[in-house]
Structure formats: C-alpha cells, structure tokens
Amino acid sequence: MAKFLLLAFRNVFRNRRRTLMTLFMVGGGVAGLLLVGGFFARMFWGLREHTINSGLGHIQIFTADHFNRDEVRALDTGIDNWRQVAATVKTGGHVRGVAPRIEFYGMVSNGDKSSVFMGTAVDPVAENGLGFFPTTFTSGHDLDSKSGGEVEALVGAGLAKSMNVKVGDGLTVLSMTSDGALNGVDVEIVGIVDSGVAEMDARSLRITLPAAQRLLQSDRVTNLVVGLDKTENTDQVAAELAPRLRGLPQQLVLKKWIELATYYKQVRSLFSTIFVFLGIIVFFMVLMSSVNTLLMTMFERTREIGTMLAMGTPRAWIVALFMLEATLIGIFGAIVGVLAGNLLGVLLNHSNLHLPPPPGFTVPMSFQVLHVPSLMIGSSLLVIVSLALASILPAIRASRLQIAEALAHV
Amino acid sequence: MFSLSEGNDNWNPGPPSRFILPFPPLIRFSNPSSGNPCTFGMTTSIFRMSKDAPEKERPMEELVNVEAVSRRFPLDNIPTHHPAHSFVSALSNASLRVSAGEFLAIAGPSGSGKTTLLNLIGCIDQPTTGRILVDGVDTSKLKPNGMTTLRREKIGFVFQTFNLIPVFTAAENVEYPLLIQGIGSRERRERVAEALDSVGLSARAQQRPDLLSGGERQRVAVARAMVHRPALVLADEPTANLDTQNATQLIDLMHGLNRRLGLTFIFSTHDARLLEHAERIVRLCDGQVVSDNSTEGGSRG
Ligand SMILES: Nc1ncnc2c1ncn2[C@@H]1O[C@H](COP(=O)(O)OP(=O)(O)OP(=O)(O)O)[C@@H](O)[C@H]1O
Ligand SMILES: [Mg+2]
C-alpha cells in the first residue's frame, strides 16, 4: 500500500508543468476564497464590534412584557426595581458595566418646525462604565449627569441639520407620559453626534435618565445594557445570568447582542450567501478544468494502464490510483492555496488599504482580512473533494480500457 | 460468418483472404501476384537447424492448448454501401499445444496474427470461436476477474516497447507483480534481488527506466515477467526495439532462464535471425498456423 501511495505521489509530479498549472489553479481558488472569506470575516467582526460598542451592548435585559408593548407609552412595560437588577448583574464575572436606558419617542420642535425623534435616556456615568466606543461629536460635548439647571440634550447630526440648530440652541421635546398625557420639556443642545450611521443620526436625541423620567412621569427604565470584557464571553455570561434573574418579582428577559443586531444579521446572511456562491464557482471551476486535465493524463498513460492491467492489476486499483493522484493534487493545491492566501492576507493587512464606506456607514473601512482556520479547512476540503470528484470519470475510463487496444496505443 | 469465409475462400483460391465479406474483398493485404509472404524463411538453413531441437528432453506436461481458435474484429470504418457485419479475421482456426518448459518462437510477417495469438493465450483477449486452456484452465469459461487473477499469477509479460512504469526504479518495476499479489515486503525484496541478478542488472536496481539503455530496460522487463514465478512468459516482439546485438543477447538471456529455471517462454518475432535461437518455431500466416517444426518430422517428413 505504501508503494501504491508512492506510485501515485510520483505520478503527480511526473508532468511537472501540468501539475504546476493545476496546483496554481487549485491554489488560486483556495487563496481567493481565503482572501474573500477573510475579508468578510473581518467585516463581520468589525460590524459586530461596531454594533455592540456603539450602544447595543453584549446583553440587554427587558421585561417579558416589553415585547408586546404599546410603543407610545414606552415605560408601561419598563423595569421597576432596575437598581436592584443592575446591582445583581454587576456582580457577575466578565461584566464591565450595566447601564439603565429609556427608549422613547416623540416630537421635537424648534418653534418653526417639528420632527419625529427616537430618544434614548442614559445615565452618562453608567454609560461610560460600559467601556464602549466614546461618542463622536461633530461639536459640543457629552451629557453631564450632575448639571442642575437646564435639561441637556444631544442630537444626531442629521436631526440638528433638519431642525437647523447648533450647540447652545434650545429645542422643545414632546412625549406621552405613562398615564397617556402629553408632556413637554425644553432642552439645551450640548452636543451634536455623528454615530457613523446616517439613518440613526437623522432621528436620534439623547437626554439624561432623570430628565426623561420627569418627562415620562415614571421611575422605570426600558432596559438595562450590559457591557462585557469580550464579545466571546456573551454566551457564558448570559447562561450564568438567566437563573439569577428568575428570583425577581418582575419577569425579565435576557437578550444577547446577536438577537438584537438585525442589521448585522442581514449583512452577515447576505455576504455569507455571496461567499457560498463564490465557493460553488470555485468548486465547479476546479472540477471542470481538472476533469479535462485528468482525462488528458489518462489518455497519455493509456499504454501504461494497459500494461498494469495486463499484469493482473485489479481494475479497482486503477480507479483508486487515479482518484488518489487527483486527491493528492487537491491536497497539495490546498496547501499551496492556504499558504498563498495567508501570505497575501498578511501583506494586505500591512498595506493599509482603505475601502469606501459600506452601505449605511459614513466612515471608510480599512481593507483587512482575518485568518480564519475554519475557512482554511473548509476551502481545502472543497477543492480536495472537487478534484476527487473530477477524477471519477477519468479513473473509470482508465479502468475500463480494453487491454489489447491500450497496449497497442502509441 | 464462418461459412461465408469458406465460400469466400472457394470463390477466391490462393492465399486465404483475411477479410470475410459477403462480397469479394475490395482491398487485399496479401497480393497474390507479389509472391506469397508466408513462404518467408521457410526453406532457410535456420529452419533446418532448429529441427534438431525437439531431440532435447523436455517435460511433457501440457501448459497451453489452443484449440481451433479464431479471432475476428469488427470493422467499423467500412464504406456504408457494404452490408453491416463485416469483419477482419486476425486468426482463423489456429491450433497449438505448448508443454511446460518449452522455448517457443512464433514467427510470421506483419499482420499474420502473432500479437492476436499471444493476447489470446495471455488472457488479454478472448477468442471468437474455439477455446484455449492455460495450465488446465479453460479460459473461455473465466469471468473477467478470473482472467485477471490468472494473468497475475500464471503469466509474465514482456512487451515490444518495454512498458516499464517510468516513475518506478528498476527494482520497483520488478517488484510490481509481487506487490499486486500481496506478497510481504521481505520476500519481495529477496525475490526482486534474485530476479535482477538473474538478468545481470543488480547494479542498476535503483535506476529509473529513462536512465537505462533499451537492452537494459528489456532485461528489467524480463525480470519483472519472471519474478512471480509464472507458469508462462509471453513476449510479443521483445526485440523489435533493440539493435541486433542487444536482441541476440536478450533472446540468449531468455533461453538461459528457460534452461536454468525451466521457465516456459513464448515469444513472437518477425526477425529471421533470432529464430536460430528458438527450439520450436510456429509460423503464422494470415491468421493460420502454417508450420510448426515440432510436428514437422511426423506430419510432413
Ligand atoms: N483491434 C483490432 N481491430 C481490427 N483489426 C485488428 C485488431 N487487432 C488486430 N487486427 C488485425 O488483425 C490482423 C492481425 O494482427 P496482429 O496484430 O495479430 O498481427 P501481428 O502478426 O502481430 O503483426 P505485427 O508483426 O505487425 O505486429 C491484422 O490485419 C490487424 O490489422
Ligand atoms: Mg504484433
């Protein structure tokens, strides 16, 4: 059997030029998949971290009723004893911080003109404790939790533009209280926010938690946002937290970031589909061109196969030999491809290239690829299987040769 | 088809036509006016010299029995206005018995059916009619697997074009028949060394075929054909790609192995000079056995 493997191995390197071309093609396919897949993986990673760190957090806690809520009266389904819940969560491992938030909606007006807003009320100190990306301001500064006088507000760049306001200007915020009455508060704009997502910035408004609670006439919060040390720990922490939240009077629900990151999931599924499609293309490209090459090889070796068959080699051995040779080419091609793909990846990561901003984003993206082991294994298996399949037809043809004719073949 | 063949022969006396057509053949390979190619070498001194050979004592155990064998090949590139079933007859009604230990040459001009006959004896091809017994086994009753096994165990092949596996060294080539028989590596090594030694190529064992001369390659092929101790070695024109000196050496080598080990050889050649080395010469012409010097003394006188 070792000799048989040796025979296959040496046969692979018999026609060096042809083998090199096949290796080039197979390796190119694998390297291409690694680069594209590595870029996508890096993009998913970037989007994930961006999504989590620009506010989503790793885990959010809601009441169970929140998901059947009446959107206008936001706090009807809020968390009552949120300070206690937050304290409980904070004692868990890997938890960096817990921040209470209120999500509310309403109208904002500058006197001339009004617009719909999506509001978030935050505790600036707790928010900072989450360890997320600092908010980027086009002008102004963050909310100050201790300020006593005027109610401070941050507005998105788009909203500021449409309302025609700048830092220092005032706006009137209107929203519905828990008991259904309309309430309003005058706010002073202290900062204009550029989150990088244009659609968010067109509607976003942020005020402090106490201000919002006064506006909405409630002590509750909508949700608690939990920040962890690392995204990879999300599942573990969620599993540990769930039972600890069960003892509380209100029935709470724990949502991991992935359950809340709709855009991330859409992007991921779109690009995964593109990648699968690319994989299929590479698979068939390798399959088609190798069938041809392998048939040529088989044809050239007709007399040799005839000789082996004449000497009493079982036909199944000939099939096995040809398939083994092709599989070896696949393995070598995969090795070449993985090496080339990783090398190119390293070069790319060092070249500091930038791509135009992805859809919905305003900042350019750096062209980086990740080295993903599962991609290396997957694309290697893909080409190896492709070559093994490509060899079936030539292998069967070789094994079915008429010996006398094959021996007379020149 | 057989009766048509006879009809055709009756209609066209002279050398039997190799075409069996319901019509007179349009093309004739052996033109009667250019002399009968089958008389080639018939009356040379080589022929008479080799008449002495049957005197030698040889084991009488029958190894090969070719019984009235015919082999016809369908002709597919026949003009369309001809009736569908047309054949070329490579061998017609040939009979031959070979005993164990013989050193037999099959002679005949090109196209006389030498390769066809050797292929049939070697279980590479099957007769259209008649049957062939190899070592007591009726090969026409064998299934493809049985034929493969028979070839693997009982027959060694030497080819005109050497046909060594180019990526294997001389030793590995010789090892191959043992490999496919599943013989253990230790025994393989011993037998390969022995076989290479018996063809005088121990020193070249690790050489790849492309670095060997033609004569050396064919000696490796002979070692490969005998390493598994087959009952019979078949060699179709083993010397056709060798110069005279190497050709003579190769035949001598095979003859030596035949005498020393009692190995049965059947080889074909159309080189008259090599026939003086053969003990028995069977001549083929147009697919028929036209002479056999082992039966010569009795039947023809
Ligand atoms: N597969 C085949 N199909 C058609 N005709 C064939 C086939 N094999 C052999 N023949 C024909 O049968 C006849 C005998 O062929 P064969 O090869 O046995 O002759 P040969 O004595 O070996 O000739 P050579 O000395 O040229 O090798 C030839 O006329 C040949 O054309
Ligand atoms: Mg021939």
Short mmCIF file of C-alpha atoms in Angstrom, two decimals, chain B residues 25-300:
data_model
loop_
_atom_site.label_atom_id
_atom_site.label_comp_id
_atom_site.label_asym_id
_atom_site.label_seq_id
_atom_site.Cartn_x
_atom_site.Cartn_y
_atom_site.Cartn_z
CA PRO B 25 -12.77 -8.09 -50.96
CA LEU B 26 -12.02 -4.66 -52.30
CA ILE B 27 -8.69 -4.43 -50.60
CA ARG B 28 -6.33 -7.30 -50.29
CA PHE B 29 -3.49 -7.17 -47.84
CA SER B 30 -1.56 -10.07 -49.33
CA ASN B 31 -1.36 -9.58 -53.04
CA PRO B 32 -1.01 -12.97 -54.75
CA SER B 33 0.98 -11.51 -57.61
CA SER B 34 3.75 -10.28 -55.32
CA GLY B 35 4.58 -13.75 -54.09
CA ASN B 36 3.28 -15.47 -51.04
CA PRO B 37 4.65 -13.76 -47.92
CA CYS B 38 4.06 -16.94 -45.99
CA THR B 39 6.99 -18.66 -47.64
CA PHE B 40 9.27 -16.26 -45.83
CA GLY B 41 12.08 -18.11 -44.14
CA MET B 42 10.52 -21.50 -44.76
CA THR B 43 13.48 -23.01 -46.50
CA THR B 44 16.33 -21.21 -44.87
CA SER B 45 19.02 -23.04 -43.01
CA ILE B 46 17.74 -21.61 -39.73
CA PHE B 47 14.66 -23.67 -40.14
CA ARG B 48 16.57 -26.88 -40.75
CA MET B 49 18.98 -26.17 -37.90
CA SER B 50 16.22 -25.79 -35.40
CA LYS B 51 14.85 -29.14 -36.46
CA ASP B 52 17.43 -30.69 -34.17
CA ALA B 53 15.88 -29.09 -31.14
CA PRO B 54 12.98 -31.48 -30.45
CA GLU B 55 15.59 -34.08 -29.64
CA LYS B 56 16.16 -32.39 -26.28
CA GLU B 57 14.29 -33.95 -23.43
CA ARG B 58 11.54 -31.72 -22.13
CA PRO B 59 8.78 -32.22 -19.57
CA MET B 60 5.67 -33.26 -21.40
CA GLU B 61 3.18 -31.60 -19.11
CA GLU B 62 0.79 -29.61 -21.28
CA LEU B 63 0.69 -25.94 -20.39
CA VAL B 64 -1.17 -24.28 -23.22
CA ASN B 65 -3.69 -25.78 -25.54
CA VAL B 66 -5.06 -23.59 -28.29
CA GLU B 67 -7.98 -25.46 -29.84
CA ALA B 68 -9.21 -24.31 -33.24
CA VAL B 69 -9.25 -20.69 -32.24
CA SER B 70 -10.50 -17.86 -34.42
CA ARG B 71 -10.50 -14.18 -33.62
CA ARG B 72 -12.40 -11.73 -35.76
CA PHE B 73 -12.51 -8.00 -35.25
CA PRO B 74 -15.48 -5.99 -36.41
CA LEU B 75 -14.55 -3.39 -38.98
CA ASP B 76 -16.21 -0.13 -38.17
CA ASN B 77 -14.80 2.11 -40.87
CA ILE B 78 -16.27 0.15 -43.74
CA PRO B 79 -17.99 2.12 -46.54
CA THR B 80 -21.71 2.46 -45.86
CA HIS B 81 -22.87 0.70 -49.02
CA HIS B 82 -21.43 -2.51 -47.65
CA PRO B 83 -23.58 -4.72 -45.51
CA ALA B 84 -23.30 -4.04 -41.84
CA HIS B 85 -21.49 -7.05 -40.41
CA SER B 86 -18.01 -7.12 -41.81
CA PHE B 87 -15.02 -8.47 -40.01
CA VAL B 88 -11.31 -8.74 -40.27
CA SER B 89 -10.15 -12.15 -39.26
CA ALA B 90 -6.90 -11.91 -37.31
CA LEU B 91 -6.74 -15.59 -36.52
CA SER B 92 -8.66 -18.41 -38.13
CA ASN B 93 -8.86 -21.91 -36.83
CA ALA B 94 -5.43 -21.90 -35.21
CA SER B 95 -4.42 -24.81 -33.00
CA LEU B 96 -1.31 -25.13 -30.91
CA ARG B 97 -0.14 -27.10 -27.90
CA VAL B 98 2.70 -25.92 -25.70
CA SER B 99 4.29 -28.03 -22.99
CA ALA B 100 5.82 -26.74 -19.80
CA GLY B 101 9.47 -25.80 -20.26
CA GLU B 102 9.29 -25.03 -23.95
CA PHE B 103 11.09 -22.16 -25.62
CA LEU B 104 8.80 -21.33 -28.47
CA ALA B 105 9.01 -18.71 -31.16
CA ILE B 106 6.01 -17.53 -33.10
CA ALA B 107 7.14 -16.26 -36.45
CA GLY B 108 5.29 -14.61 -39.26
CA PRO B 109 5.09 -11.45 -41.28
CA SER B 110 3.41 -8.33 -40.09
CA GLY B 111 -0.31 -8.77 -39.69
CA SER B 112 -0.09 -12.54 -39.53
CA GLY B 113 -1.78 -12.67 -36.14
CA LYS B 114 1.17 -13.09 -33.75
CA THR B 115 0.03 -10.40 -31.36
CA THR B 116 -3.53 -11.63 -31.54
CA LEU B 117 -2.46 -15.17 -30.68
CA LEU B 118 -0.28 -14.05 -27.77
CA ASN B 119 -3.06 -11.82 -26.46
CA LEU B 120 -5.43 -14.76 -26.54
CA ILE B 121 -3.02 -17.09 -24.74
CA GLY B 122 -2.30 -14.30 -22.27
CA CYS B 123 -6.00 -13.86 -21.42
CA ILE B 124 -5.87 -10.27 -22.56
CA ASP B 125 -8.36 -11.02 -25.30
CA GLN B 126 -10.97 -13.70 -25.90
CA PRO B 127 -11.38 -15.89 -28.98
CA THR B 128 -14.41 -15.50 -31.23
CA THR B 129 -14.59 -19.27 -31.64
CA GLY B 130 -12.59 -22.16 -30.22
CA ARG B 131 -11.10 -22.36 -26.78
CA ILE B 132 -7.79 -22.03 -25.01
CA LEU B 133 -6.63 -23.98 -21.99
CA VAL B 134 -3.88 -22.44 -19.89
CA ASP B 135 -2.47 -24.71 -17.22
CA GLY B 136 -5.60 -26.82 -17.44
CA VAL B 137 -7.99 -23.90 -17.09
CA ASP B 138 -10.47 -23.26 -19.89
CA THR B 139 -10.03 -19.53 -20.28
CA SER B 140 -13.24 -19.11 -22.25
CA LYS B 141 -15.15 -20.07 -19.10
CA LEU B 142 -13.41 -17.50 -16.96
CA LYS B 143 -15.10 -14.33 -15.78
CA PRO B 144 -13.11 -11.08 -16.16
CA ASN B 145 -11.90 -11.36 -12.57
CA GLY B 146 -10.76 -14.90 -13.16
CA MET B 147 -8.80 -13.77 -16.21
CA THR B 148 -7.15 -11.02 -14.17
CA THR B 149 -6.18 -13.48 -11.45
CA LEU B 150 -4.87 -15.95 -13.99
CA ARG B 151 -2.73 -13.28 -15.63
CA ARG B 152 -1.46 -12.06 -12.30
CA GLU B 153 -0.47 -15.47 -11.02
CA LYS B 154 0.39 -17.60 -14.03
CA ILE B 155 1.64 -15.29 -16.74
CA GLY B 156 4.52 -12.91 -17.19
CA PHE B 157 4.52 -10.35 -19.98
CA VAL B 158 7.35 -8.78 -21.93
CA PHE B 159 6.32 -6.04 -24.36
CA GLN B 160 7.84 -4.73 -27.53
CA THR B 161 8.00 -1.21 -26.09
CA PHE B 162 9.34 -2.34 -22.67
CA ASN B 163 6.39 -0.67 -20.90
CA LEU B 164 8.15 -0.13 -17.62
CA ILE B 165 6.43 2.18 -15.17
CA PRO B 166 8.51 5.33 -15.65
CA VAL B 167 8.23 6.65 -12.10
CA PHE B 168 9.40 3.38 -10.60
CA THR B 169 13.03 2.33 -10.35
CA ALA B 170 14.17 -0.89 -11.99
CA ALA B 171 13.77 -2.70 -8.67
CA GLU B 172 10.32 -1.25 -8.07
CA ASN B 173 9.23 -2.24 -11.55
CA VAL B 174 10.34 -5.79 -10.90
CA GLU B 175 8.59 -5.67 -7.54
CA TYR B 176 5.25 -4.68 -9.06
CA PRO B 177 3.90 -8.18 -9.87
CA LEU B 178 4.69 -9.24 -6.31
CA LEU B 179 3.02 -6.12 -4.99
CA ILE B 180 -0.25 -6.85 -6.74
CA GLN B 181 -0.11 -10.41 -5.45
CA GLY B 182 0.09 -9.09 -1.92
CA ILE B 183 3.43 -10.69 -1.12
CA GLY B 184 5.18 -9.44 2.03
CA SER B 185 7.88 -6.82 1.73
CA ARG B 186 10.71 -9.04 2.93
CA GLU B 187 10.02 -11.76 0.41
CA ARG B 188 9.52 -9.11 -2.24
CA ARG B 189 12.96 -7.67 -1.60
CA GLU B 190 14.63 -11.07 -1.81
CA ARG B 191 12.86 -12.09 -4.97
CA VAL B 192 13.48 -8.77 -6.69
CA ALA B 193 17.18 -9.01 -5.91
CA GLU B 194 17.21 -12.55 -7.24
CA ALA B 195 15.35 -11.62 -10.43
CA LEU B 196 17.53 -8.60 -11.12
CA ASP B 197 20.58 -10.73 -10.52
CA SER B 198 19.40 -13.34 -12.98
CA VAL B 199 19.16 -10.70 -15.72
CA GLY B 200 22.52 -9.23 -14.66
CA LEU B 201 21.17 -5.84 -13.56
CA SER B 202 21.72 -5.87 -9.80
CA ALA B 203 23.91 -2.79 -10.18
CA ARG B 204 21.15 -0.82 -11.91
CA ALA B 205 18.42 -1.66 -9.39
CA GLN B 206 17.86 1.91 -8.21
CA GLN B 207 17.88 3.44 -11.67
CA ARG B 208 14.75 4.83 -13.25
CA PRO B 209 13.91 3.37 -16.69
CA ASP B 210 14.71 6.60 -18.55
CA LEU B 211 18.34 6.28 -17.47
CA LEU B 212 18.62 2.70 -18.74
CA SER B 213 19.51 1.64 -22.27
CA GLY B 214 16.95 -0.18 -24.38
CA GLY B 215 18.65 -3.52 -23.78
CA GLU B 216 18.74 -2.92 -20.04
CA ARG B 217 15.11 -1.87 -19.97
CA GLN B 218 14.04 -5.02 -21.70
CA ARG B 219 16.11 -7.09 -19.28
CA VAL B 220 14.31 -5.35 -16.41
CA ALA B 221 11.07 -6.22 -18.17
CA VAL B 222 12.17 -9.86 -18.36
CA ALA B 223 12.99 -9.81 -14.65
CA ARG B 224 9.55 -8.32 -13.99
CA ALA B 225 7.90 -11.02 -16.12
CA MET B 226 9.51 -13.88 -14.17
CA VAL B 227 9.80 -12.54 -10.60
CA HIS B 228 6.49 -14.02 -9.52
CA ARG B 229 7.46 -17.42 -10.95
CA PRO B 230 4.73 -17.59 -13.56
CA ALA B 231 3.93 -20.76 -15.46
CA LEU B 232 4.43 -18.95 -18.72
CA VAL B 233 6.21 -15.87 -20.04
CA LEU B 234 4.72 -14.24 -23.14
CA ALA B 235 6.84 -11.83 -25.10
CA ASP B 236 5.38 -10.06 -28.12
CA GLU B 237 8.26 -8.95 -30.32
CA PRO B 238 10.53 -8.32 -27.34
CA THR B 239 13.44 -7.47 -29.61
CA ALA B 240 11.73 -5.22 -32.13
CA ASN B 241 13.04 -2.08 -30.48
CA LEU B 242 16.56 -3.40 -29.92
CA ASP B 243 19.62 -3.48 -32.15
CA THR B 244 20.85 -6.84 -33.35
CA GLN B 245 23.41 -7.28 -30.62
CA ASN B 246 21.01 -6.46 -27.80
CA ALA B 247 18.31 -8.52 -29.47
CA THR B 248 20.51 -11.58 -29.61
CA GLN B 249 21.61 -11.04 -26.02
CA LEU B 250 18.01 -10.79 -24.87
CA ILE B 251 16.97 -13.99 -26.62
CA ASP B 252 20.05 -15.71 -25.14
CA LEU B 253 19.10 -14.41 -21.71
CA MET B 254 15.57 -15.71 -22.05
CA HIS B 255 16.82 -19.02 -23.35
CA GLY B 256 19.21 -19.28 -20.41
CA LEU B 257 16.37 -18.65 -17.96
CA ASN B 258 14.32 -21.24 -19.82
CA ARG B 259 17.02 -23.85 -19.44
CA ARG B 260 18.11 -22.97 -15.94
CA LEU B 261 14.69 -22.49 -14.35
CA GLY B 262 12.54 -24.48 -16.75
CA LEU B 263 10.54 -21.32 -17.41
CA THR B 264 8.25 -21.58 -20.43
CA PHE B 265 8.68 -18.80 -22.96
CA ILE B 266 6.51 -17.98 -25.94
CA PHE B 267 7.82 -15.06 -27.92
CA SER B 268 6.94 -13.65 -31.28
CA THR B 269 9.27 -12.12 -33.79
CA HIS B 270 9.46 -11.36 -37.45
CA ASP B 271 13.23 -11.23 -37.34
CA ALA B 272 14.52 -14.35 -39.05
CA ARG B 273 17.95 -14.11 -37.44
CA LEU B 274 16.53 -14.64 -33.98
CA LEU B 275 14.79 -17.83 -34.91
CA GLU B 276 18.00 -19.84 -34.81
CA HIS B 277 17.86 -19.45 -31.03
CA ALA B 278 14.41 -20.94 -30.74
CA GLU B 279 13.87 -24.61 -30.11
CA ARG B 280 10.48 -24.65 -31.66
CA ILE B 281 9.11 -22.30 -34.27
CA VAL B 282 5.45 -21.90 -35.06
CA ARG B 283 4.82 -19.95 -38.21
CA LEU B 284 1.70 -17.95 -38.73
CA CYS B 285 0.42 -16.50 -41.92
CA ASP B 286 -2.86 -14.74 -42.48
CA GLY B 287 -4.08 -15.91 -39.12
CA GLN B 288 -3.31 -19.56 -39.63
CA VAL B 289 -0.59 -21.85 -38.34
CA VAL B 290 1.31 -22.74 -41.48
CA SER B 291 4.14 -24.67 -39.93
CA ASP B 292 5.32 -25.97 -36.62
CA ASN B 293 8.73 -27.62 -36.54
CA SER B 294 7.88 -29.77 -33.54
CA THR B 295 5.28 -31.62 -35.59
CA GLU B 296 7.24 -31.23 -38.82
CA GLY B 297 9.12 -34.53 -38.58
CA GLY B 298 5.99 -36.58 -38.08
CA SER B 299 3.40 -34.95 -40.29
CA ARG B 300 5.37 -33.59 -43.19
#
